[in-house]
Amino acid sequence: MELTAFIVMYRYRDTVKKGRRYRWMMLLPLMLCLLQLGDLCFNGAVIYRYSTYQMETASDYRRKSLETGEAAQKIRSFADADMYRSESLSPRSENDSFRCGYHGITDYNSVTPVATREYLTALGYPDNGMFTRYDQENTETADAVLGIKYLIDGSRVHVSSYALPIAMGTVNDPWTMWRVSDMWEQIFASDNLPDDVRVNPYEMTRRRLRTMIDKSYSDDLFTRVEILNQNYNDGFRKRCRFKVEQSGNLYFWLDELSAKEEQDLSLYLNGKLVGTYGNESNTRLMNLGKYQKGDILSLKLISNEHKNIKGIIDLRSESTEELQKMHDMITPFFCSNVIMKGDRLSFDLCHESRAMVTSVPYDPAWKICVNGIPEIPQKLPHGMIGINVGNSEPGPLHVEMQYQPAGLFAGIIVSVLTGCMVVILGLLQGYLTRRKQRAE
């Protein structure tokens, strides 16, 4: 706009000089600048108005950071801190675990994809396109299989009694138990989930937990509600009335939601708005609260864009009693004497174990020794590290893991040689300079 005004002024500069009535054109660029400045200020005020609910004062930020650091220090003082993970219920940033020094699952990398992103998304955690963050609305089973035992709430620490440690032994073959269908093999055959496949988080967490349990055991971890009636007449509205079949937390999931078509939905329970749901950066489970067996509820799902709702409503209740029972069955195979220092991790396993399963993301850079004998880390179908220890000698199993990225030693050697060359060249240059001074 300013450029156009300057062109007009230059074109009629002679006219401006001759007549007073045209001299107002000299103020045209200034008027346009003021107009644009006012527009920017107005837009800034509107943006500030709608984003203030996400903002906090500097003093609040410092206070919450200090509280998180205090809670993290408290967790590090626990004897089993290296065996489990921790998460903050109100993190200041995606990398709070790095900044405050606790073992979390949420991390952010703007350069390369995060190895566990697909796995966490399959468990039902929300994904924003670059990283998957912890969400307290997820099932307690998902927290358990990820080993999240400590939840940071301000300066307080909540402790879960269901969490599985970072490594466990098992009498089963985890590779065989996971290869249950062609779909699961397709999903976890590569590092990326197919764009048109959505994994049901109820089944994902249940299968993950059952890799360490006797195959003959029949669990009632997630129980579907009984649908009394439903109405799908309107394409952009879905209604259903249902009865809770198991006491505990009730969760909502829209199964078979199209991954290629965006959905912006509003969810109502008994006429009250629970929240929004969709597959654009927000594909996740929703915790609808705790209900008792026999409760009758009504649910309504509305498309905010008046589009046809794709997907099937999947409502299930989680039994924490069943989760505790399964946890107790696995307890004898928990790792012990865990020591984590820098890039090294060591622990002991039960001598009856045939295999070791971990919640550590697979990477070929991990070097693993069992009782001092090198073992090749195996990639489990869900992307974590597993080791076959069935061939080891009878007795206690001591496992040592060390992370050695490819080219680490080559890089160290090159750096040392380069440093030596710099020192030698510096000494040589000093010697030649002194020799030249003596000759003169």
Coordinates of C-alpha atoms in Angstrom, one line a residue:
M1 CA 0.0 0.0 0.0
E2 CA 2.8 2.4 0.9
L3 CA 4.6 1.6 -2.3
T4 CA 1.5 2.4 -4.4
A5 CA 1.2 5.7 -2.5
F6 CA 4.8 6.6 -3.3
I7 CA 4.3 5.7 -7.0
V8 CA 1.2 8.0 -7.2
M9 CA 3.1 10.9 -5.5
Y10 CA 6.0 10.5 -7.9
R11 CA 3.7 10.4 -10.9
Y12 CA 1.9 13.6 -9.9
R13 CA 4.8 15.4 -8.2
D14 CA 4.5 18.5 -10.5
T15 CA 0.8 18.8 -9.8
V16 CA 1.4 18.7 -6.0
K17 CA 4.0 21.5 -6.3
K18 CA 1.7 23.8 -8.3
G19 CA -1.6 23.5 -6.4
R20 CA -2.4 23.5 -2.7
R21 CA -5.4 21.3 -3.0
Y22 CA -3.2 18.4 -4.1
R23 CA -0.7 18.8 -1.3
W24 CA -2.7 16.5 0.9
M25 CA -1.4 13.7 -1.2
M26 CA 2.0 14.1 0.5
L27 CA 0.3 12.9 3.7
L28 CA -1.1 9.8 1.9
P29 CA 1.9 7.4 2.8
L30 CA 1.7 8.5 6.5
M31 CA -2.0 8.0 6.6
L32 CA -1.6 4.5 5.2
C33 CA 1.1 3.7 7.6
L34 CA -1.1 4.8 10.6
L35 CA -4.0 2.7 9.2
Q36 CA -1.9 -0.4 8.9
L37 CA -0.4 0.1 12.4
G38 CA -3.9 0.4 13.8
D39 CA -5.0 -2.8 12.0
L40 CA -2.0 -4.7 13.5
C41 CA -2.8 -3.4 17.0
F42 CA -6.4 -4.4 16.6
N43 CA -5.4 -7.9 15.5
G44 CA -2.9 -8.2 18.3
A45 CA -5.6 -7.3 20.8
V46 CA -8.0 -9.9 19.5
I47 CA -5.3 -12.6 19.5
Y48 CA -4.4 -11.6 23.1
R49 CA -8.0 -11.8 24.2
Y50 CA -8.5 -15.3 22.9
S51 CA -5.1 -16.6 24.2
T52 CA -4.9 -15.1 27.6
Y53 CA -6.5 -18.2 29.2
Q54 CA -3.3 -20.1 28.1
M55 CA -1.0 -17.5 29.6
E56 CA 0.5 -17.1 33.0
T57 CA 2.6 -14.5 34.8
A58 CA 6.3 -14.8 35.1
S59 CA 5.9 -15.3 38.9
D60 CA 3.5 -18.2 38.3
Y61 CA 5.8 -19.8 35.8
R62 CA 8.8 -19.6 38.3
R63 CA 6.6 -20.9 41.1
K64 CA 5.4 -23.9 39.1
S65 CA 9.0 -24.6 37.8
L66 CA 10.3 -24.6 41.4
E67 CA 7.5 -26.9 42.5
T68 CA 8.2 -29.3 39.7
G69 CA 11.9 -29.3 40.5
E70 CA 11.1 -29.9 44.2
A71 CA 8.9 -32.9 43.3
A72 CA 11.5 -34.3 40.9
Q73 CA 14.1 -34.1 43.6
K74 CA 11.8 -35.9 46.0
I75 CA 11.3 -38.7 43.4
R76 CA 15.0 -39.1 42.8
S77 CA 15.4 -39.8 46.5
F78 CA 13.2 -42.9 46.3
A79 CA 15.0 -46.2 46.1
D80 CA 13.1 -47.4 43.0
A81 CA 13.3 -44.1 41.1
D82 CA 15.4 -45.7 38.3
M83 CA 12.9 -48.5 37.9
Y84 CA 9.9 -46.4 36.9
R85 CA 8.9 -43.3 35.0
S86 CA 7.4 -40.0 36.2
E87 CA 5.1 -37.5 34.5
S88 CA 3.9 -34.0 35.3
L89 CA 0.1 -33.3 35.3
S90 CA 0.8 -29.7 34.3
P91 CA 4.1 -29.5 32.5
R92 CA 5.6 -26.2 31.7
S93 CA 7.1 -27.5 28.4
E94 CA 7.3 -30.8 26.5
N95 CA 10.9 -31.3 27.7
D96 CA 10.2 -30.8 31.4
S97 CA 11.6 -34.3 32.1
F98 CA 15.0 -33.2 30.7
R99 CA 14.9 -29.9 32.4
C100 CA 13.9 -31.1 35.9
G101 CA 15.8 -34.5 35.8
Y102 CA 13.0 -37.1 36.0
H103 CA 12.3 -40.1 33.7
G104 CA 9.3 -39.2 31.5
I105 CA 7.7 -40.3 28.3
T106 CA 7.0 -36.9 26.8
D107 CA 9.8 -35.5 24.7
Y108 CA 10.1 -33.2 21.7
N109 CA 12.4 -33.3 18.7
S110 CA 11.9 -30.9 15.8
V111 CA 14.6 -32.5 13.7
T112 CA 14.0 -36.3 13.7
P113 CA 11.0 -38.4 14.6
V114 CA 10.6 -39.7 18.1
A115 CA 11.0 -43.5 18.2
T116 CA 8.1 -44.1 20.6
R117 CA 5.6 -41.8 18.9
E118 CA 3.7 -44.5 17.1
Y119 CA 3.7 -46.7 20.2
L120 CA 2.3 -44.0 22.5
T121 CA -0.3 -43.0 19.8
A122 CA -1.4 -46.7 19.7
L123 CA -1.9 -46.7 23.4
G124 CA -4.3 -43.8 23.0
Y125 CA -2.2 -40.7 23.9
P126 CA -2.8 -37.5 22.0
D127 CA -0.4 -36.6 19.1
N128 CA 0.1 -33.2 17.6
G129 CA 2.0 -34.2 14.5
M130 CA 5.5 -33.8 16.0
F131 CA 5.4 -35.5 19.4
T132 CA 3.1 -37.5 21.7
R133 CA 2.6 -36.1 25.1
Y134 CA 1.4 -37.6 28.4
D135 CA -2.4 -37.2 29.0
Q136 CA -3.9 -38.0 32.4
E137 CA -7.2 -38.9 30.7
N138 CA -5.7 -42.1 29.4
T139 CA -6.3 -45.5 31.0
E140 CA -4.4 -46.6 34.1
T141 CA -3.4 -49.7 32.2
A142 CA -1.6 -47.5 29.7
D143 CA 0.3 -45.8 32.5
A144 CA 1.1 -49.2 34.0
V145 CA 2.6 -50.7 30.8
L146 CA 4.8 -47.6 30.3
G147 CA 6.0 -47.8 33.9
I148 CA 4.6 -44.4 35.0
K149 CA 4.5 -44.8 38.8
Y150 CA 5.0 -41.2 39.9
L151 CA 2.7 -38.3 38.9
I152 CA 3.8 -34.8 39.7
D153 CA 1.0 -32.4 40.8
G154 CA 2.7 -29.1 41.8
S155 CA 5.1 -30.0 44.6
R156 CA 3.1 -33.2 45.5
V157 CA 3.8 -36.7 44.1
H158 CA 1.0 -39.2 43.5
V159 CA 2.1 -42.9 43.5
S160 CA 0.5 -45.6 41.3
S161 CA 0.4 -49.2 42.6
Y162 CA 0.0 -50.7 39.2
A163 CA 3.2 -49.5 37.3
L164 CA 5.5 -52.1 35.7
P165 CA 9.2 -51.5 36.0
I166 CA 11.5 -50.6 33.1
A167 CA 12.4 -54.3 32.6
M168 CA 10.8 -57.6 33.4
G169 CA 11.4 -61.3 32.9
T170 CA 8.7 -63.6 31.5
V171 CA 8.2 -67.3 31.1
N172 CA 6.4 -66.7 27.8
D173 CA 7.7 -66.0 24.4
P174 CA 6.7 -62.4 23.8
W175 CA 7.4 -62.6 20.0
T176 CA 4.9 -65.4 19.6
M177 CA 2.3 -63.8 21.8
W178 CA 2.3 -60.6 19.8
R179 CA 2.0 -62.2 16.4
V180 CA -1.7 -62.7 16.7
S181 CA -2.9 -61.4 13.3
D182 CA -1.7 -60.0 10.0
M183 CA -3.0 -56.5 11.0
W184 CA -0.7 -56.3 14.0
E185 CA 2.3 -57.5 12.1
Q186 CA 1.5 -54.9 9.4
I187 CA 1.2 -52.1 11.9
F188 CA 4.5 -52.8 13.7
A189 CA 6.5 -54.2 10.8
S190 CA 7.9 -50.7 10.1
D191 CA 8.8 -47.6 12.2
N192 CA 5.7 -45.7 11.0
L193 CA 2.0 -46.5 11.4
P194 CA 0.1 -46.6 8.1
D195 CA -2.0 -43.5 7.6
D196 CA -5.2 -45.4 7.2
V197 CA -4.8 -47.6 10.3
R198 CA -6.0 -46.8 13.8
V199 CA -5.1 -49.1 16.6
N200 CA -7.7 -49.7 19.3
P201 CA -6.0 -48.6 22.5
Y202 CA -8.0 -51.0 24.7
E203 CA -6.7 -54.0 22.9
M204 CA -3.2 -52.5 22.5
T205 CA -2.7 -52.0 26.3
R206 CA -4.4 -55.4 27.1
R207 CA -2.1 -57.3 24.7
R208 CA 1.0 -55.5 26.0
L209 CA 0.1 -56.5 29.5
R210 CA -0.7 -60.1 28.6
T211 CA 2.8 -60.7 27.1
M212 CA 4.0 -61.4 30.6
I213 CA 1.0 -63.5 31.8
D214 CA 0.1 -67.1 31.4
K215 CA -1.9 -67.6 28.1
S216 CA -4.6 -69.6 29.9
Y217 CA -5.5 -66.6 32.1
S218 CA -8.8 -64.9 31.0
D219 CA -8.9 -61.2 32.0
D220 CA -11.8 -58.8 32.4
L221 CA -9.7 -55.6 32.2
F222 CA -12.0 -53.6 29.8
T223 CA -15.7 -54.3 29.7
R224 CA -18.0 -52.9 27.0
V225 CA -21.1 -51.1 28.1
E226 CA -24.5 -52.4 27.1
I227 CA -26.1 -50.3 24.4
L228 CA -29.8 -49.9 25.2
N229 CA -30.7 -47.8 22.1
Q230 CA -28.9 -45.7 19.6
N231 CA -29.9 -43.2 16.9
Y232 CA -27.7 -42.5 13.8
N233 CA -30.4 -40.9 11.7
D234 CA -28.6 -37.6 11.4
G235 CA -25.3 -38.0 9.6
F236 CA -23.6 -35.3 11.7
R237 CA -25.2 -36.4 15.1
K238 CA -25.0 -39.7 16.9
R239 CA -26.9 -40.6 20.1
C240 CA -26.8 -43.6 22.3
R241 CA -28.2 -44.7 25.7
F242 CA -26.2 -47.3 27.5
K243 CA -25.8 -49.2 30.8
V244 CA -22.4 -49.5 32.6
E245 CA -21.5 -53.2 33.0
Q246 CA -18.5 -52.8 35.3
S247 CA -17.6 -50.3 38.1
G248 CA -14.6 -48.0 37.4
N249 CA -13.5 -45.3 35.0
L250 CA -15.5 -45.1 31.8
Y251 CA -13.6 -44.3 28.6
F252 CA -14.7 -43.1 25.2
W253 CA -13.0 -44.0 21.9
L254 CA -14.3 -43.5 18.3
D255 CA -13.2 -46.7 16.6
E256 CA -12.5 -46.8 12.8
L257 CA -12.4 -43.0 12.7
S258 CA -11.2 -42.0 9.2
A259 CA -7.5 -41.0 9.5
K260 CA -7.6 -39.2 6.2
E261 CA -10.7 -37.0 6.8
E262 CA -10.6 -34.4 9.6
Q263 CA -13.3 -34.6 12.2
D264 CA -14.2 -31.9 14.7
L265 CA -16.7 -33.2 17.2
S266 CA -18.3 -32.2 20.5
L267 CA -19.1 -34.9 23.1
Y268 CA -22.0 -34.6 25.5
L269 CA -22.7 -36.9 28.4
N270 CA -26.2 -36.7 30.1
G271 CA -26.7 -33.4 28.3
K272 CA -23.5 -31.8 29.6
L273 CA -20.5 -30.9 27.3
V274 CA -17.5 -33.1 28.2
G275 CA -15.1 -31.8 25.6
T276 CA -14.1 -31.9 21.9
Y277 CA -12.9 -34.9 20.0
G278 CA -11.2 -35.3 16.7
N279 CA -8.4 -36.9 14.7
E280 CA -6.6 -33.7 13.8
S281 CA -3.7 -33.6 16.4
N282 CA -6.1 -35.0 19.1
T283 CA -6.7 -38.7 18.5
R284 CA -7.0 -40.0 22.0
L285 CA -9.1 -41.7 24.6
M286 CA -11.4 -39.6 26.8
N287 CA -12.0 -40.3 30.4
L288 CA -15.7 -39.7 31.1
G289 CA -15.4 -40.3 34.9
K290 CA -16.0 -43.0 37.4
Y291 CA -19.3 -44.8 37.4
Q292 CA -20.9 -47.8 39.1
K293 CA -22.2 -51.0 37.5
G294 CA -25.8 -50.5 36.5
D295 CA -25.6 -46.8 35.9
I296 CA -27.6 -45.7 32.8
L297 CA -26.2 -42.8 30.8
S298 CA -26.8 -41.0 27.5
L299 CA -24.2 -39.9 25.1
K300 CA -24.4 -37.5 22.2
L301 CA -21.8 -36.8 19.5
I302 CA -22.2 -33.8 17.2
S303 CA -20.1 -32.7 14.3
N304 CA -19.2 -29.0 14.7
E305 CA -18.7 -28.8 10.9
H306 CA -22.0 -30.5 10.1
K307 CA -20.2 -33.4 8.4
N308 CA -21.0 -37.1 8.5
I309 CA -19.4 -38.6 11.6
K310 CA -17.1 -41.5 10.6
G311 CA -16.4 -44.2 13.2
I312 CA -18.0 -46.5 15.7
I313 CA -18.5 -45.4 19.4
D314 CA -16.6 -47.7 21.7
L315 CA -17.3 -47.2 25.4
R316 CA -15.6 -49.4 28.0
S317 CA -15.0 -49.5 31.7
E318 CA -11.7 -50.3 33.2
S319 CA -11.3 -52.6 36.2
T320 CA -8.5 -51.5 38.5
E321 CA -9.1 -54.6 40.6
E322 CA -8.3 -56.7 37.5
L323 CA -5.3 -54.5 36.8
Q324 CA -4.0 -55.1 40.3
K325 CA -4.5 -58.8 40.0
M326 CA -2.5 -58.9 36.7
H327 CA 0.2 -56.7 38.3
D328 CA 0.5 -59.1 41.2
M329 CA 0.9 -62.0 38.8
I330 CA 3.9 -60.3 37.1
T331 CA 5.5 -59.0 40.3
P332 CA 7.8 -62.1 40.9
F333 CA 9.5 -61.4 37.5
F334 CA 10.2 -57.7 38.1
C335 CA 13.8 -56.5 37.7
S336 CA 15.7 -55.6 40.9
N337 CA 18.9 -53.8 41.9
V338 CA 18.4 -51.2 39.1
I339 CA 21.3 -48.8 38.6
M340 CA 21.0 -46.1 35.9
K341 CA 24.0 -43.8 35.4
G342 CA 24.3 -41.7 32.2
D343 CA 24.2 -44.1 29.2
R344 CA 24.4 -47.2 31.4
L345 CA 21.6 -49.4 32.8
S346 CA 22.1 -52.5 34.9
F347 CA 19.7 -54.8 36.8
D348 CA 19.0 -58.4 37.9
L349 CA 16.3 -60.7 36.7
C350 CA 14.6 -63.8 38.0
H351 CA 16.5 -66.9 37.1
E352 CA 13.2 -68.6 35.8
S353 CA 12.9 -66.0 33.0
R354 CA 12.9 -67.2 29.4
A355 CA 12.9 -63.7 27.9
M356 CA 13.3 -60.1 29.0
V357 CA 10.9 -57.4 27.9
T358 CA 11.5 -53.7 28.5
S359 CA 9.8 -50.4 28.0
V360 CA 13.0 -49.0 26.5
P361 CA 12.6 -48.0 22.8
Y362 CA 14.6 -50.3 20.4
D363 CA 17.8 -48.9 18.9
P364 CA 20.6 -51.0 17.5
A365 CA 23.0 -48.7 19.3
W366 CA 22.2 -50.6 22.6
K367 CA 24.9 -53.0 23.7
I368 CA 23.6 -55.7 26.1
C369 CA 25.4 -58.3 28.2
V370 CA 23.7 -61.0 30.2
N371 CA 26.0 -62.5 32.9
G372 CA 28.9 -60.9 31.0
I373 CA 28.0 -62.5 27.6
P374 CA 27.0 -60.2 24.8
E375 CA 23.5 -60.5 23.5
I376 CA 21.9 -59.0 20.5
P377 CA 18.9 -56.7 21.4
Q378 CA 15.7 -57.8 19.6
K379 CA 13.0 -55.5 18.5
L380 CA 9.6 -56.6 19.9
P381 CA 6.6 -56.1 17.6
H382 CA 5.5 -53.0 19.6
G383 CA 9.0 -51.3 19.1
M384 CA 10.5 -52.0 22.5
I385 CA 13.7 -54.0 23.4
G386 CA 13.5 -57.7 24.1
I387 CA 16.2 -60.3 24.9
N388 CA 16.0 -64.0 24.7
V389 CA 17.7 -65.2 27.9
G390 CA 16.5 -68.8 27.8
N391 CA 20.0 -70.0 26.6
S392 CA 21.7 -68.5 29.7
E393 CA 23.1 -70.7 32.4
P394 CA 20.7 -71.5 35.3
G395 CA 20.9 -69.0 38.1
P396 CA 20.4 -65.3 38.7
L397 CA 20.6 -63.1 35.6
H398 CA 22.6 -59.9 35.6
V399 CA 21.9 -57.6 32.7
E400 CA 24.0 -54.6 31.6
M401 CA 22.9 -52.2 28.9
Q402 CA 25.0 -49.4 27.4
Y403 CA 24.0 -47.0 24.7
Q404 CA 26.8 -46.6 22.1
P405 CA 25.7 -44.6 19.0
A406 CA 27.1 -45.7 15.7
G407 CA 30.4 -43.9 15.0
L408 CA 30.9 -42.9 18.6
F409 CA 34.4 -44.4 19.0
A410 CA 35.4 -43.2 15.5
G411 CA 34.3 -39.7 16.4
I412 CA 36.3 -39.8 19.6
I413 CA 39.4 -41.0 17.8
V414 CA 39.1 -38.4 15.1
S415 CA 38.6 -35.7 17.8
V416 CA 41.6 -36.8 19.8
L417 CA 43.8 -37.0 16.7
T418 CA 42.6 -33.5 15.6
G419 CA 43.4 -32.1 19.0
C420 CA 46.9 -33.7 18.9
M421 CA 47.5 -32.2 15.5
V422 CA 46.5 -28.8 16.7
V423 CA 48.8 -29.0 19.7
I424 CA 51.7 -30.3 17.5
L425 CA 51.2 -27.6 14.9
G426 CA 51.1 -24.9 17.6
L427 CA 54.4 -26.2 19.1
L428 CA 56.0 -26.5 15.7
Q429 CA 55.0 -22.9 14.8
G430 CA 56.4 -21.6 18.1
Y431 CA 59.6 -23.5 17.5
L432 CA 60.0 -22.1 14.0
T433 CA 59.3 -18.6 15.2
R434 CA 61.9 -18.8 17.9
R435 CA 64.4 -20.3 15.4
K436 CA 63.8 -17.5 13.0
Q437 CA 64.3 -14.9 15.7
R438 CA 67.6 -16.4 16.7
A439 CA 68.8 -16.4 13.1
E440 CA 68.1 -12.7 12.8

